[in-house]
Short mmCIF file of C-alpha atoms in Angstrom, two decimals:
data_model
loop_
_atom_site.label_atom_id
_atom_site.label_comp_id
_atom_site.label_asym_id
_atom_site.label_seq_id
_atom_site.Cartn_x
_atom_site.Cartn_y
_atom_site.Cartn_z
CA UNK A 1 236.64 165.74 15.12
CA UNK A 2 237.98 167.58 12.71
CA UNK A 3 239.17 164.09 11.28
CA UNK A 4 235.21 163.10 11.09
CA UNK A 5 234.13 166.61 9.88
CA UNK A 6 236.51 165.57 6.95
CA UNK A 7 233.77 162.63 5.99
CA UNK A 8 231.19 164.25 6.30
CA UNK A 9 230.45 163.05 9.99
CA UNK A 10 227.64 166.66 10.61
CA UNK A 11 227.42 165.13 14.09
CA UNK A 12 231.23 165.74 15.11
CA UNK A 13 231.44 169.04 13.02
CA UNK A 14 228.86 170.16 15.45
CA UNK A 15 230.33 169.41 18.38
CA UNK A 16 233.74 170.81 16.42
CA UNK A 17 231.49 174.25 16.16
CA UNK A 18 230.33 174.24 19.95
CA UNK A 19 234.06 173.78 21.46
CA UNK A 20 235.26 176.71 19.00
CA UNK A 21 233.11 179.46 18.18
CA UNK A 22 232.54 180.80 21.14
CA UNK A 23 236.79 182.02 21.21
CA UNK A 24 235.89 182.65 16.97
CA UNK A 25 233.20 184.70 17.60
CA UNK A 26 234.67 186.78 20.43
CA UNK A 27 237.83 187.63 17.32
CA UNK A 28 235.21 188.87 15.16
CA UNK A 29 232.98 190.75 17.29
CA UNK A 30 236.13 192.74 18.33
CA UNK A 31 237.47 192.78 14.42
CA UNK A 32 234.06 194.06 13.58
CA UNK A 33 232.14 195.73 16.21
CA UNK A 34 229.14 194.82 14.26
CA UNK A 35 227.13 191.37 15.29
CA UNK A 36 225.20 191.07 12.09
CA UNK A 37 228.56 190.95 9.74
CA UNK A 38 229.88 188.67 12.18
CA UNK A 39 227.01 186.34 12.44
CA UNK A 40 227.30 185.92 8.29
CA UNK A 41 231.40 186.12 8.64
CA UNK A 42 231.16 183.19 11.44
CA UNK A 43 228.81 180.63 8.34
CA UNK A 44 230.95 181.43 5.93
CA UNK A 45 234.25 180.51 8.27
CA UNK A 46 232.62 177.18 8.91
CA UNK A 47 231.46 176.47 5.65
CA UNK A 48 234.90 176.65 4.49
CA UNK A 49 235.72 174.49 7.88
CA UNK A 50 233.52 172.41 6.71
CA UNK A 51 234.84 172.20 3.03
CA UNK A 52 238.35 172.45 4.11
CA UNK A 53 238.36 170.25 6.86
CA UNK A 54 240.42 167.21 5.32
CA UNK A 55 243.42 169.79 4.83
CA UNK A 56 243.98 170.53 7.91
CA UNK A 57 247.49 168.21 9.13
CA UNK A 58 249.00 168.89 12.07
CA UNK A 59 251.18 171.17 10.33
CA UNK A 60 248.76 173.96 10.72
CA UNK A 61 249.00 173.41 14.39
CA UNK A 62 245.61 174.02 17.24
CA UNK A 63 243.02 172.98 15.13
CA UNK A 64 241.26 176.61 17.12
CA UNK A 65 244.65 179.34 15.49
CA UNK A 66 243.43 177.72 12.19
CA UNK A 67 239.61 178.01 12.65
CA UNK A 68 240.46 181.85 13.65
CA UNK A 69 242.67 182.27 11.07
CA UNK A 70 240.16 181.58 8.38
CA UNK A 71 237.72 183.72 9.84
CA UNK A 72 240.24 186.60 10.43
CA UNK A 73 240.70 186.52 6.77
CA UNK A 74 237.39 186.85 5.88
CA UNK A 75 236.94 189.45 8.03
CA UNK A 76 239.68 191.40 7.07
CA UNK A 77 239.29 191.35 3.52
CA UNK A 78 235.53 193.20 4.72
CA UNK A 79 237.28 195.35 6.77
CA UNK A 80 239.60 196.44 3.48
CA UNK A 81 237.20 196.14 0.71
CA UNK A 82 234.06 198.15 1.93
CA UNK A 83 236.37 200.78 4.28
CA UNK A 84 233.90 199.83 6.89
CA UNK A 85 235.53 202.31 9.33
CA UNK A 86 234.11 205.23 8.30
CA UNK A 87 234.84 209.39 10.27
CA UNK A 88 232.40 208.26 13.10
CA UNK A 89 233.79 204.93 13.37
CA UNK A 90 237.51 205.97 13.29
CA UNK A 91 236.58 208.21 16.31
CA UNK A 92 235.52 204.91 18.59
CA UNK A 93 238.62 203.34 16.81
CA UNK A 94 240.61 206.48 19.02
CA UNK A 95 238.93 206.22 22.21
CA UNK A 96 239.31 202.36 22.16
CA UNK A 97 241.92 201.22 24.89
CA UNK A 98 243.96 198.49 22.99
CA UNK A 99 243.71 195.22 24.18
CA UNK A 100 246.08 194.32 26.39
CA UNK A 101 246.68 190.75 26.29
CA UNK A 102 245.67 189.07 29.40
CA UNK A 103 247.83 186.50 31.43
CA UNK A 104 246.07 183.69 30.71
CA UNK A 105 244.65 181.46 27.32
CA UNK A 106 247.93 181.16 25.75
CA UNK A 107 251.13 179.84 26.11
CA UNK A 108 253.81 180.32 27.96
CA UNK A 109 256.32 180.78 25.36
CA UNK A 110 254.25 183.25 23.59
CA UNK A 111 253.69 185.20 27.02
CA UNK A 112 257.33 184.78 27.49
CA UNK A 113 257.94 186.58 24.00
CA UNK A 114 255.36 188.91 24.27
CA UNK A 115 256.76 190.38 27.62
CA UNK A 116 259.62 190.95 25.57
CA UNK A 117 258.63 193.47 23.27
CA UNK A 118 258.48 196.93 24.31
CA UNK A 119 255.26 197.85 25.38
CA UNK A 120 254.11 199.87 22.14
CA UNK A 121 255.25 196.91 19.48
CA UNK A 122 253.26 194.61 22.06
CA UNK A 123 250.38 196.84 22.26
CA UNK A 124 249.73 197.51 18.21
CA UNK A 125 250.99 193.82 17.17
CA UNK A 126 247.97 192.60 19.26
CA UNK A 127 245.66 195.38 18.11
CA UNK A 128 246.02 194.89 14.91
CA UNK A 129 245.34 190.98 15.34
CA UNK A 130 242.37 190.99 17.42
CA UNK A 131 240.91 194.27 16.29
CA UNK A 132 242.21 194.12 12.68
CA UNK A 133 243.35 197.61 12.49
CA UNK A 134 245.58 198.87 9.63
CA UNK A 135 248.94 200.85 10.18
CA UNK A 136 246.59 203.96 9.12
CA UNK A 137 244.00 203.37 12.41
CA UNK A 138 246.83 202.45 14.45
CA UNK A 139 248.78 205.47 13.69
CA UNK A 140 245.64 207.82 14.11
CA UNK A 141 244.52 206.23 17.04
CA UNK A 142 248.00 207.15 18.54
CA UNK A 143 248.64 210.30 16.57
CA UNK A 144 251.83 208.98 15.54
CA UNK A 145 253.27 208.99 12.05
CA UNK A 146 252.12 206.11 9.86
CA UNK A 147 255.75 205.10 8.97
CA UNK A 148 256.60 204.84 12.39
CA UNK A 149 254.07 202.46 13.25
CA UNK A 150 254.67 200.07 9.79
CA UNK A 151 258.78 200.31 11.69
CA UNK A 152 257.05 199.16 15.45
CA UNK A 153 255.28 196.35 14.32
CA UNK A 154 257.96 195.35 11.91
CA UNK A 155 260.71 195.37 14.63
CA UNK A 156 258.20 193.71 17.21
CA UNK A 157 257.65 190.80 14.68
CA UNK A 158 261.35 190.35 14.65
CA UNK A 159 261.64 190.02 17.56
CA UNK A 160 258.51 187.82 18.35
CA UNK A 161 259.72 185.55 15.77
CA UNK A 162 263.25 184.96 17.11
CA UNK A 163 262.01 184.14 20.28
CA UNK A 164 259.49 182.01 19.39
CA UNK A 165 262.21 180.69 17.53
CA UNK A 166 264.48 179.33 20.03
CA UNK B 1 261.34 192.37 -3.76
CA UNK B 2 263.81 189.51 -2.76
CA UNK B 3 261.25 186.32 -2.54
CA UNK B 4 264.00 184.38 -1.49
CA UNK B 5 264.77 185.57 1.59
CA UNK B 6 263.91 183.32 4.51
CA UNK B 7 264.17 186.11 7.12
CA UNK B 8 262.08 188.31 4.65
CA UNK B 9 259.58 185.77 2.95
CA UNK B 10 258.91 184.95 7.39
CA UNK B 11 258.46 188.52 8.00
CA UNK B 12 256.13 189.08 5.60
CA UNK B 13 253.93 185.73 6.27
CA UNK B 14 253.61 187.86 9.64
CA UNK B 15 252.35 190.79 8.35
CA UNK B 16 249.75 188.74 6.40
CA UNK B 17 248.87 186.68 9.38
CA UNK B 18 248.24 189.83 11.12
CA UNK B 19 246.43 191.95 8.59
CA UNK B 20 248.97 194.39 7.93
CA UNK B 21 250.25 193.65 4.69
CA UNK B 22 247.62 195.80 2.53
CA UNK B 23 246.62 196.07 -1.27
CA UNK B 24 249.38 194.91 -3.97
CA UNK B 25 251.55 193.63 -1.83
CA UNK B 26 249.07 191.10 -0.15
CA UNK B 27 247.91 190.14 -3.75
CA UNK B 28 251.60 189.10 -4.39
CA UNK B 29 251.59 187.15 -1.47
CA UNK B 30 249.21 185.33 -1.91
CA UNK B 31 250.30 184.68 -5.42
CA UNK B 32 253.78 183.34 -3.93
CA UNK B 33 251.58 181.38 -0.88
CA UNK B 34 250.08 179.32 -3.94
CA UNK B 35 253.37 178.33 -5.58
CA UNK B 36 256.21 177.64 -2.30
CA UNK B 37 255.32 175.38 0.11
CA UNK B 38 258.13 177.46 2.29
CA UNK B 39 255.89 180.52 2.25
CA UNK B 40 252.75 177.84 3.07
CA UNK B 41 255.07 176.74 6.21
CA UNK B 42 255.96 179.91 7.23
CA UNK B 43 252.39 180.88 7.30
CA UNK B 44 251.12 178.47 9.33
CA UNK B 45 253.51 178.55 11.65
CA UNK B 46 252.43 182.35 12.29
CA UNK B 47 248.95 181.43 12.29
CA UNK B 48 249.75 178.90 15.12
CA UNK B 49 251.88 181.47 16.88
CA UNK B 50 249.26 184.43 16.95
CA UNK B 51 245.60 182.77 16.58
CA UNK B 52 246.95 182.14 20.25
CA UNK B 53 246.37 186.24 20.45
CA UNK B 54 241.97 184.87 20.07
CA UNK B 55 242.31 183.74 23.50
CA UNK B 56 242.68 186.98 24.68
CA UNK B 57 239.32 187.88 24.69
CA UNK B 58 236.59 186.90 26.31
CA UNK B 59 234.23 184.08 24.82
CA UNK B 60 231.50 184.90 23.66
CA UNK B 61 228.78 182.55 22.30
CA UNK B 62 226.86 183.04 19.21
CA UNK B 63 223.60 182.92 18.26
CA UNK B 64 221.85 179.37 17.85
CA UNK B 65 220.83 181.02 14.22
CA UNK B 66 224.50 180.74 13.22
CA UNK B 67 225.12 177.21 13.75
CA UNK B 68 221.27 176.54 12.09
CA UNK B 69 222.74 178.58 8.85
CA UNK B 70 225.96 176.36 8.96
CA UNK B 71 223.78 173.70 8.88
CA UNK B 72 221.53 174.54 5.70
CA UNK B 73 224.28 175.29 3.86
CA UNK B 74 226.35 172.31 4.44
CA UNK B 75 223.23 170.03 3.69
CA UNK B 76 223.25 168.06 1.72
CA UNK B 77 226.24 165.85 2.61
CA UNK B 78 227.25 164.63 -0.68
CA UNK B 79 230.00 162.99 -0.90
CA UNK B 80 230.24 160.59 -3.08
CA UNK B 81 230.34 161.83 -7.46
CA UNK B 82 227.66 159.60 -9.83
CA UNK B 83 229.80 156.67 -10.79
CA UNK B 84 230.33 155.95 -6.70
CA UNK B 85 226.46 155.44 -6.32
CA UNK B 86 226.67 153.18 -9.50
CA UNK B 87 225.69 149.25 -8.18
CA UNK B 88 226.44 148.67 -11.26
CA UNK B 89 230.13 149.33 -10.63
CA UNK B 90 230.01 147.71 -7.80
CA UNK B 91 228.75 144.04 -8.64
CA UNK B 92 231.32 144.36 -11.91
CA UNK B 93 233.97 145.25 -9.13
CA UNK B 94 232.78 142.38 -6.80
CA UNK B 95 233.45 140.19 -10.21
CA UNK B 96 236.22 141.39 -10.59
CA UNK B 97 237.90 141.37 -7.18
CA UNK B 98 236.80 137.84 -5.94
CA UNK B 99 239.28 136.53 -9.06
CA UNK B 100 241.67 139.03 -9.26
CA UNK B 101 245.14 137.82 -9.15
CA UNK B 102 247.30 140.33 -6.44
CA UNK B 103 250.61 140.24 -4.85
CA UNK B 104 251.77 140.33 -1.71
CA UNK B 105 253.25 143.30 -0.39
CA UNK B 106 254.24 143.41 3.58
CA UNK B 107 253.56 146.64 5.80
CA UNK B 108 253.76 148.06 9.05
CA UNK B 109 250.51 146.86 9.89
CA UNK B 110 248.78 145.57 12.96
CA UNK B 111 247.02 143.32 10.87
CA UNK B 112 248.23 140.65 9.75
CA UNK B 113 249.21 139.54 5.75
CA UNK B 114 248.64 135.65 5.63
CA UNK B 115 246.81 134.70 2.09
CA UNK B 116 242.97 135.23 2.27
CA UNK B 117 241.09 132.13 2.49
CA UNK B 118 240.10 130.74 -0.98
CA UNK B 119 236.87 131.59 -1.86
CA UNK B 120 236.07 135.01 -0.34
CA UNK B 121 234.26 137.05 -2.17
CA UNK B 122 233.89 140.11 -1.29
CA UNK B 123 231.43 141.45 1.08
CA UNK B 124 232.28 145.29 1.54
CA UNK B 125 233.79 147.49 -0.81
CA UNK B 126 235.06 150.75 -0.90
CA UNK B 127 236.65 153.06 -3.84
CA UNK B 128 238.56 155.88 -2.97
CA UNK B 129 238.78 158.68 -5.15
CA UNK B 130 240.07 161.71 -7.03
CA UNK B 131 236.73 163.66 -8.74
CA UNK B 132 235.70 161.58 -11.58
CA UNK B 133 238.60 159.06 -11.52
CA UNK B 134 239.14 156.16 -8.37
CA UNK B 135 242.65 155.81 -7.33
CA UNK B 136 241.75 153.06 -4.83
CA UNK B 137 239.56 149.97 -4.83
CA UNK B 138 238.93 148.09 -1.72
CA UNK B 139 237.37 145.27 -1.18
CA UNK B 140 236.44 143.04 2.19
CA UNK B 141 235.43 139.49 3.03
CA UNK B 142 234.05 140.61 6.89
CA UNK B 143 233.09 136.88 7.68
CA UNK B 144 237.65 135.36 6.87
CA UNK B 145 238.34 138.99 6.91
CA UNK B 146 240.32 139.10 3.78
CA UNK B 147 240.53 142.87 3.00
CA UNK B 148 242.62 143.77 -0.51
CA UNK B 149 243.81 147.00 -1.54
CA UNK B 150 244.27 147.92 -5.24
CA UNK B 151 245.71 151.06 -6.68
CA UNK B 152 243.73 151.69 -10.03
CA UNK B 153 245.57 155.09 -10.76
CA UNK B 154 247.41 156.15 -7.20
CA UNK B 155 250.80 157.24 -7.97
CA UNK B 156 253.38 157.78 -4.75
CA UNK B 157 253.07 161.17 -3.10
CA UNK B 158 256.72 161.77 -3.11
CA UNK B 159 259.89 160.48 -2.63
CA UNK B 160 259.95 159.96 1.25
CA UNK B 161 255.90 159.85 1.55
CA UNK B 162 253.52 157.20 1.72
CA UNK B 163 249.67 157.00 1.57
CA UNK B 164 248.69 155.32 4.95
CA UNK B 165 244.62 154.21 5.23
CA UNK B 166 242.54 154.42 8.37
CA UNK B 167 239.43 153.13 9.20
CA UNK B 168 237.14 155.86 11.60
CA UNK B 169 235.31 153.79 13.50
CA UNK B 170 231.49 154.83 14.88
CA UNK B 171 233.74 155.97 18.25
CA UNK B 172 236.94 156.37 19.00
CA UNK B 173 240.37 157.74 17.41
CA UNK B 174 241.21 156.66 13.41
CA UNK B 175 242.49 152.97 13.51
CA UNK B 176 245.56 152.89 10.89
CA UNK B 177 244.81 150.12 8.43
CA UNK B 178 247.87 149.53 7.44
CA UNK B 179 249.98 151.69 3.88
CA UNK B 180 248.30 151.65 0.34
CA UNK B 181 250.36 149.87 -2.35
CA UNK B 182 250.62 152.19 -5.48
CA UNK B 183 251.36 152.35 -9.57
CA UNK B 184 248.82 149.08 -9.57
CA UNK B 185 250.23 146.94 -6.79
CA UNK B 186 247.86 144.93 -4.51
CA UNK B 187 247.80 143.81 -1.13
CA UNK B 188 245.62 142.15 0.72
CA UNK B 189 245.66 141.47 4.31
CA UNK B 190 244.28 139.58 7.22
CA UNK B 191 241.55 141.32 9.66
CA UNK B 192 241.52 139.99 12.58
CA UNK B 193 237.79 139.24 14.22
CA UNK B 194 237.68 141.81 16.66
CA UNK B 195 238.60 144.99 14.18
CA UNK B 196 235.90 143.14 11.55
CA UNK B 197 233.16 144.21 13.21
CA UNK B 198 234.61 147.94 14.30
CA UNK B 199 234.76 147.94 10.15
CA UNK B 200 231.13 147.03 9.68
CA UNK B 201 229.66 149.50 11.86
CA UNK B 202 232.20 152.14 11.27
CA UNK B 203 231.81 155.98 9.59
CA UNK B 204 234.13 155.11 6.88
CA UNK B 205 237.98 155.06 5.68
CA UNK B 206 240.20 158.00 5.10
CA UNK B 207 243.69 158.27 3.56
CA UNK B 208 246.48 160.44 5.24
CA UNK B 209 249.95 161.32 3.50
CA UNK B 210 252.56 160.43 6.09
CA UNK B 211 256.56 159.99 6.37
CA UNK B 212 258.01 156.66 4.48
CA UNK B 213 256.89 154.15 7.12
CA UNK B 214 253.94 155.35 7.86
CA UNK B 215 252.53 157.38 10.95
CA UNK B 216 255.23 157.37 13.40
CA UNK B 217 252.33 158.03 15.66
CA UNK B 218 249.76 156.02 15.37
CA UNK B 219 247.67 158.28 14.47
CA UNK B 220 247.43 160.14 11.21
CA UNK B 221 250.06 163.08 11.28
CA UNK B 222 249.88 164.59 7.59
CA UNK B 223 247.19 165.63 5.63
CA UNK B 224 243.93 163.70 5.34
CA UNK B 225 244.09 163.75 1.62
CA UNK B 226 240.94 161.35 0.69
CA UNK B 227 237.68 159.78 2.59
CA UNK B 228 235.48 157.08 1.28
CA UNK B 229 232.36 155.17 2.33
CA UNK B 230 232.27 151.02 3.13
CA UNK B 231 229.79 149.73 1.24
CA UNK B 232 227.70 146.42 1.89
CA UNK B 233 227.16 144.64 -1.34
#
């Protein structure tokens, strides 16, 4: 579908959209917690996917991961630029439980490697990815110094990479 | 910061994808991302691995208005610059191609490379270009099956890379049409009868960058760098 989209085939692009949009939208809602904003980012992301579809190649991994990456970068830009999470939102962030990965949905390898992380490392990495939390936001919700969160994520990412490369 | 350390680059790439790399560090890393293939590869690996975390969330269908808005924004799908639409160019190319001296180049391809029958003036043409510059000119006579590709401005992709031409049939996966010549060379092949109908009905052609010898899988494995329509004269 993506190869045809690269040629300007709008029907193929619509099928690609229908197959991937619910996954991408779920990530954006989780990050932005604002459906109107998430829908704006969806538009920007898929217009970009359409424009860049000829740049995609197999080294970039699953098409869905590539599209999620495009959408997340846009959402991260918005979150960081607007400092959207004001005090009220931060309170909600602190009350929100960190997302715990389910046993379904991703590869055995990633599941296995996440399982090798310490509980807080795993929760922090997943929360940073699916909620778009910064170090400061994670530190605030865990009542932990920012430096502790930074080193926790760094060590978790190191262990994750070592495991994924095996 | 020592960006020559592969380990450091990989960790920065991970935090870049995660979103926890921020401010000046993120901007410096983005500059590096545009300059260094190894940095891009590291980011792609993390995007691929971490992207799966998005699957932990239950899918949520967006309102139909989102697709409607996307569809409006990608309209019109004008794929071709003005020179592409010039009928004068097609006529000139048709005449030139029918009398051109071509150099046969044997490449790995499902097509035979026997010389085309004489007097096979093209009835279909395609210009594969980059912006305003045509890179290859393709001409085909779908009655005789003769198809010629001429590199007008295309140069080699890399020392160990080649350009592979793909037909995008109306339905089904892309079909390899062999490797494209570079450096001013031409190649002429004979298209089997079954594929002539597919090309006539095709949605176009595409060019990907592949390892030396062509795609090892029979499907495009490298980036699709060019696409074009096939036009009936």
